[in-house]
Tab-separated table of C-alpha atoms and ligand atoms in Angstrom:
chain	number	residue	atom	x	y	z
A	28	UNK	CA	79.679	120.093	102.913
A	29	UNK	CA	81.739	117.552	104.704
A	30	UNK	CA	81.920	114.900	107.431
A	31	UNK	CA	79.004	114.129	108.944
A	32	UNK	CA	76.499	116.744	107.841
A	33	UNK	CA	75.767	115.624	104.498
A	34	UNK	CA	72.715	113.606	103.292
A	35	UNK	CA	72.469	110.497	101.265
A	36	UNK	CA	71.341	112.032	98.193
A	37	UNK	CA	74.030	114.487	98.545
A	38	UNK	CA	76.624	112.104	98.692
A	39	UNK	CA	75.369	109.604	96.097
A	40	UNK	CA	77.509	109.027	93.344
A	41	UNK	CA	80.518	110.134	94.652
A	42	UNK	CA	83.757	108.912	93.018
A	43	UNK	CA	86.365	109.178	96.289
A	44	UNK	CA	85.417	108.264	99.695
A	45	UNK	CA	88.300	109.658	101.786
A	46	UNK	CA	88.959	108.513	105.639
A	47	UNK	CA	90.375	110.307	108.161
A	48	UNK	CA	92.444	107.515	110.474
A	49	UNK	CA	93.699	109.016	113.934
A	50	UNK	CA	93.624	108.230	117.258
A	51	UNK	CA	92.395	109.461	120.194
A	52	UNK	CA	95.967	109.378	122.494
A	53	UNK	CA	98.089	111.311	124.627
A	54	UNK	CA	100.085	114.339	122.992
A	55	UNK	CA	102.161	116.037	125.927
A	56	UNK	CA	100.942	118.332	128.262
A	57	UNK	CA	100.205	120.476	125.512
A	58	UNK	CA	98.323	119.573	123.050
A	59	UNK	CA	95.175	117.659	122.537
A	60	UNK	CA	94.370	114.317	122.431
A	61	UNK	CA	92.768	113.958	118.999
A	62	UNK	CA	96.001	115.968	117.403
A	63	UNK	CA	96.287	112.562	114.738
A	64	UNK	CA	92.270	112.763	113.998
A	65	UNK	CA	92.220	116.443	113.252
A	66	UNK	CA	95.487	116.936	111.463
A	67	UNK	CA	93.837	113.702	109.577
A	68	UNK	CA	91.022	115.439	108.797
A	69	UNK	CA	92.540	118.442	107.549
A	70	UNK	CA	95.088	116.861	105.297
A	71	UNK	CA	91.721	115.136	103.859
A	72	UNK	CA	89.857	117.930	103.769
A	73	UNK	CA	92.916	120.018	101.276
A	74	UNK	CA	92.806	116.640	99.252
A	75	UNK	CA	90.038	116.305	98.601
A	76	UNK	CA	89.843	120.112	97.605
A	77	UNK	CA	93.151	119.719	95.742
A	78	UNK	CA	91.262	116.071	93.712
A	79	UNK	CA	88.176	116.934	93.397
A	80	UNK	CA	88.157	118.757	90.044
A	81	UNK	CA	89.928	115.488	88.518
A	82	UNK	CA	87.234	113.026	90.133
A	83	UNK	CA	84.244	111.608	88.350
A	84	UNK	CA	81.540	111.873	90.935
A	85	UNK	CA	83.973	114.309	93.514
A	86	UNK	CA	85.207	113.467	96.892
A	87	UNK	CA	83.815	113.090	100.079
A	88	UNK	CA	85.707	113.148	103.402
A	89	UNK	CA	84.130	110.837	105.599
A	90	UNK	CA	83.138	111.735	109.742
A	91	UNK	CA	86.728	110.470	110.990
A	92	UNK	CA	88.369	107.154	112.654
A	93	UNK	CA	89.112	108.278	115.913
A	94	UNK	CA	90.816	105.731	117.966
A	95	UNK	CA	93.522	103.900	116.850
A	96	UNK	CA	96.788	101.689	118.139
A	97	UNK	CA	98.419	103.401	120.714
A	98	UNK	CA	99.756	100.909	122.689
A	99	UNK	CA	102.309	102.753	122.991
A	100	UNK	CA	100.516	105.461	125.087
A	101	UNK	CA	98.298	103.683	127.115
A	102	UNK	CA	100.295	104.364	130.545
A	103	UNK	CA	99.294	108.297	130.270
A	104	UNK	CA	95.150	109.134	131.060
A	105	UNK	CA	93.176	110.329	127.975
A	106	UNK	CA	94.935	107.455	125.743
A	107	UNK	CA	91.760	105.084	124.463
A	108	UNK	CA	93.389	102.357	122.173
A	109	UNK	CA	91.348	99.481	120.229
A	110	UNK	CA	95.154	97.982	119.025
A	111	UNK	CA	96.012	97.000	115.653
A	112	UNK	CA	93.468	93.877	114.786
A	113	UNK	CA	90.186	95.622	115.708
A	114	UNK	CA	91.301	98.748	113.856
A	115	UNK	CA	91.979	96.826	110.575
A	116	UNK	CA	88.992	94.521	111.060
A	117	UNK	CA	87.146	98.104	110.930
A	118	UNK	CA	89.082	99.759	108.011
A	119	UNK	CA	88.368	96.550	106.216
A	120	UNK	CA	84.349	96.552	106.947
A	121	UNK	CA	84.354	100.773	106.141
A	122	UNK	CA	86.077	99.870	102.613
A	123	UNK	CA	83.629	96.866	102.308
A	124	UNK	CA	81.031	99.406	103.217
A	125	UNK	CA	82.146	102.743	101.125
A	126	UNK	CA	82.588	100.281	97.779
A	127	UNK	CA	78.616	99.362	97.427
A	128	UNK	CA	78.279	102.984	96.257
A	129	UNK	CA	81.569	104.782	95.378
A	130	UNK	CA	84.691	103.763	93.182
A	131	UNK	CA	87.444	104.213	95.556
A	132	UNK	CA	88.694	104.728	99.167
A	133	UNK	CA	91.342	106.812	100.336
A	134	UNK	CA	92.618	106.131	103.878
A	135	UNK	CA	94.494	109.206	105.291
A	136	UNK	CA	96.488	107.973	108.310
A	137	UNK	CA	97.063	110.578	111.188
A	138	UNK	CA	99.447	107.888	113.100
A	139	UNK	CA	101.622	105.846	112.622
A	140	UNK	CA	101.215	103.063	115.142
A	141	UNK	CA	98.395	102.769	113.039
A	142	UNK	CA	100.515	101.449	109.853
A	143	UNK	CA	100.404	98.010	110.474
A	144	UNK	CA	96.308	98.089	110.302
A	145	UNK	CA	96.196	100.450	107.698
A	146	UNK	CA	98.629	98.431	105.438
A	147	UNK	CA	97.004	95.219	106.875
A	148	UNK	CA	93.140	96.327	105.404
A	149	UNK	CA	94.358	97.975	102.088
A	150	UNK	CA	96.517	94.679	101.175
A	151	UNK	CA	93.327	92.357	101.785
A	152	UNK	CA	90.741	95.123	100.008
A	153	UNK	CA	92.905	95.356	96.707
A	154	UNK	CA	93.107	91.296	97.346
A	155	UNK	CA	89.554	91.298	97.310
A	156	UNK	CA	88.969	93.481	94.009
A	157	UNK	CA	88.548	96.428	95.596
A	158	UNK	CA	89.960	100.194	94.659
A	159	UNK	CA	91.479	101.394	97.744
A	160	UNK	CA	94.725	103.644	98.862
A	161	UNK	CA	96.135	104.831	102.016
A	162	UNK	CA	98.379	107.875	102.586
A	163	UNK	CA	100.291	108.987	105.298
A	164	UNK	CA	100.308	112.655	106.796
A	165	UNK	CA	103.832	112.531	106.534
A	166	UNK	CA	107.071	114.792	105.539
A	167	UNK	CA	110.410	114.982	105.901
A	168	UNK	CA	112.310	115.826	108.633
A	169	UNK	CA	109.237	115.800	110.879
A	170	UNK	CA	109.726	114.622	114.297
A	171	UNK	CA	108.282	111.938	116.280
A	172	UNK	CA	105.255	112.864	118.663
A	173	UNK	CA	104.178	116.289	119.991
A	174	UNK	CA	107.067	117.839	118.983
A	175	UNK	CA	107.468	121.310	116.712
A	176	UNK	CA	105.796	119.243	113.607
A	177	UNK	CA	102.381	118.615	115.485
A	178	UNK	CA	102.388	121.830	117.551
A	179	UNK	CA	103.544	124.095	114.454
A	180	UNK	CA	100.348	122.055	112.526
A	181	UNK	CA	98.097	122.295	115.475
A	182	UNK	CA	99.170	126.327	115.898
A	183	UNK	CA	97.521	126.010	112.325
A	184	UNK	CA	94.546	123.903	112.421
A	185	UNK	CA	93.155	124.709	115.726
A	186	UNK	CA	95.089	127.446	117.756
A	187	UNK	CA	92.837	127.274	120.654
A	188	UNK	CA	93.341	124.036	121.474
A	189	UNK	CA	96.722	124.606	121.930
A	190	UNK	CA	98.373	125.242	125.708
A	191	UNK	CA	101.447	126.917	124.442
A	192	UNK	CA	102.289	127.799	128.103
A	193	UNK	CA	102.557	123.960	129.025
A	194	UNK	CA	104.875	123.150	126.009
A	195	UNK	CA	108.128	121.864	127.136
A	196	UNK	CA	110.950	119.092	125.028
A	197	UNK	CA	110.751	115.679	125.609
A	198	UNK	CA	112.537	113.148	124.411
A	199	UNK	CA	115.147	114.180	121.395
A	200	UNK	CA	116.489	111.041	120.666
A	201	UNK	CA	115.816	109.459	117.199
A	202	UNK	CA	112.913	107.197	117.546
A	203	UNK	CA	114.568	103.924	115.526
A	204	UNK	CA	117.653	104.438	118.433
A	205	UNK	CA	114.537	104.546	120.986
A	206	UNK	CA	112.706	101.161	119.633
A	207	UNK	CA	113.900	98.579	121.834
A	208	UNK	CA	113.123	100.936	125.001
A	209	UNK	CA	109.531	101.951	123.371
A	210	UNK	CA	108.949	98.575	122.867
A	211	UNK	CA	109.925	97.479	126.182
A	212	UNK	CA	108.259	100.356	128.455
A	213	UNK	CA	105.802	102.643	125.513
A	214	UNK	CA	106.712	106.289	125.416
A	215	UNK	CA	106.660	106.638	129.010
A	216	UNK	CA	109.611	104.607	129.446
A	217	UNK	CA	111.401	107.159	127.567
A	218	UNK	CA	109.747	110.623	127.673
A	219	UNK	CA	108.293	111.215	131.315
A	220	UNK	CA	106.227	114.051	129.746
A	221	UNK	CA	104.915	112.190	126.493
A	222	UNK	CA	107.014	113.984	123.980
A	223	UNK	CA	109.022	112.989	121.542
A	224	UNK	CA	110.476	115.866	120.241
A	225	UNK	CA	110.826	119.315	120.779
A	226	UNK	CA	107.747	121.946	120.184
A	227	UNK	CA	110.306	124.702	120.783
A	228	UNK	CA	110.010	127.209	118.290
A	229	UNK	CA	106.613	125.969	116.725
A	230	UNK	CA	104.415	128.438	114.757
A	231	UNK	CA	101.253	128.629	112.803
A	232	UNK	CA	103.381	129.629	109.463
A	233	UNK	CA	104.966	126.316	109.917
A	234	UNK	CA	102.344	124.497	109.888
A	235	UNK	CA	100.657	126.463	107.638
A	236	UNK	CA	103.806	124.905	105.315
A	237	UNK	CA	103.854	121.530	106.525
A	238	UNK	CA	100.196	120.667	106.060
A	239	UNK	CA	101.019	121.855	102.494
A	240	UNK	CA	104.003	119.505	102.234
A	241	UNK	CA	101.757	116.799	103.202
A	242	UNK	CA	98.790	117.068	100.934
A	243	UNK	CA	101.943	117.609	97.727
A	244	UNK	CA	102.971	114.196	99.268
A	245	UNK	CA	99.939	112.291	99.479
A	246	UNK	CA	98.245	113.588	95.548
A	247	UNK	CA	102.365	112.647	94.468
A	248	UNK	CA	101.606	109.114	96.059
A	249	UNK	CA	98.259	108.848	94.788
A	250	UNK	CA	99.386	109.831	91.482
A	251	UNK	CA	102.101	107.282	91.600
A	252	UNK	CA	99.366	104.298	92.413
A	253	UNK	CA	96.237	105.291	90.860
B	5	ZN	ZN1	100.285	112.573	116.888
């Protein structure tokens, strides 16, 4: 049992506290605007899965974080941002929190304007003694925002909340030749519709593969630092 069902006594003793970190921002015309949060969630949830046989105690993925820093967003409806210091002031309270009763955190990170508070609360927790990661939902050759990575992992996850009949490109450039413009003006400035990317030829497979990918990415870095 997961999230936010379970009870106390059902989660006492447990060894990894895992946390979803999304946002709660504007993904195109066609998909949602928790896309971070629940592809979050769902690379926690195979994790967890994945770890839990190797865990003292077993994981447990915690309800998700679902607003973020997207800043970068805020000029389309929908986007609700609490920016980078309030999110790692809260990351660092949850860790505070999670470590009176379990032996370590796991932050999953759905988004990656999120990095800076993410990397910001894991360097003070492991300064303060504590036993805490973060991964990313990340692999390689994904692209930026909306594009066929999230829509082929959405097409996955949660086909109904998909508007495949809206999808359209949006911005193909590489993001790090798109910086000083994003910085300047957010995604608007640079992608009328909100996409970066291009969820042309998305599919459930594909994301069936690439949430894979993920998870073999996040136990390798896990591995790596535990
Ligand atoms: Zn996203």
């Amino acid at each position: 049992m997961q999230h936010v069902q379970v009870t106390s006594a059902e989660v006492a003793g447990t060894g990894v506290v895992l946390v979803p970190v999304g946002s709660t921002e504007q993904h195109g015309p066609h998909l949602p605007l928790g896309t971070d949060t629940l592809v979050a969630t769902a690379v926690a949830d195979t994790l967890a899965a994945r770890l839990a046989s190797d865990v003292a105690g077993g994981c447990w993925v915690a309800p998700p974080v679902a607003y973020g820093s997207s800043g970068e967003h805020q000029s389309f409806p929908g986007t609700l941002s609490v920016g980078t210091d309030v999110l790692r002031t809260v990351l660092v309270e949850l860790v505070r929190s999670a470590r009176t009763w379990c032996d370590r955190v796991v932050l999953v990170n759905g988004h990656g304007g999120n990095l800076e508070a993410v990397r910001g609360a894991v360097e003070q927790m492991t300064y303060e003694g504590h036993r805490v990661d973060w991964v990313p939902c990340a692999v390689a050759g994904a692209d930026a925002h909306a594009g066929r990575t999230e829509t082929s992992l959405m097409l996955h996850l949660h086909p109904d909340a998909v508007r495949p009949a809206l999808a359209e490109p949006g911005c193909t450039t590489p993001v790090r030749d798109l910086l000083p413009a994003l910085r300047a003006g957010g995604v608007a400035a640079v992608s009328p519709n909100g996409v970066l990317g291009d969820p042309t030829g998305a599919s459930a497979a594909e994301g069936e593969r690439l949430l894979a990918a993920m998870v073999d990415g996040a136990l390798a870095r896990l591995a790596v630092v535990a």
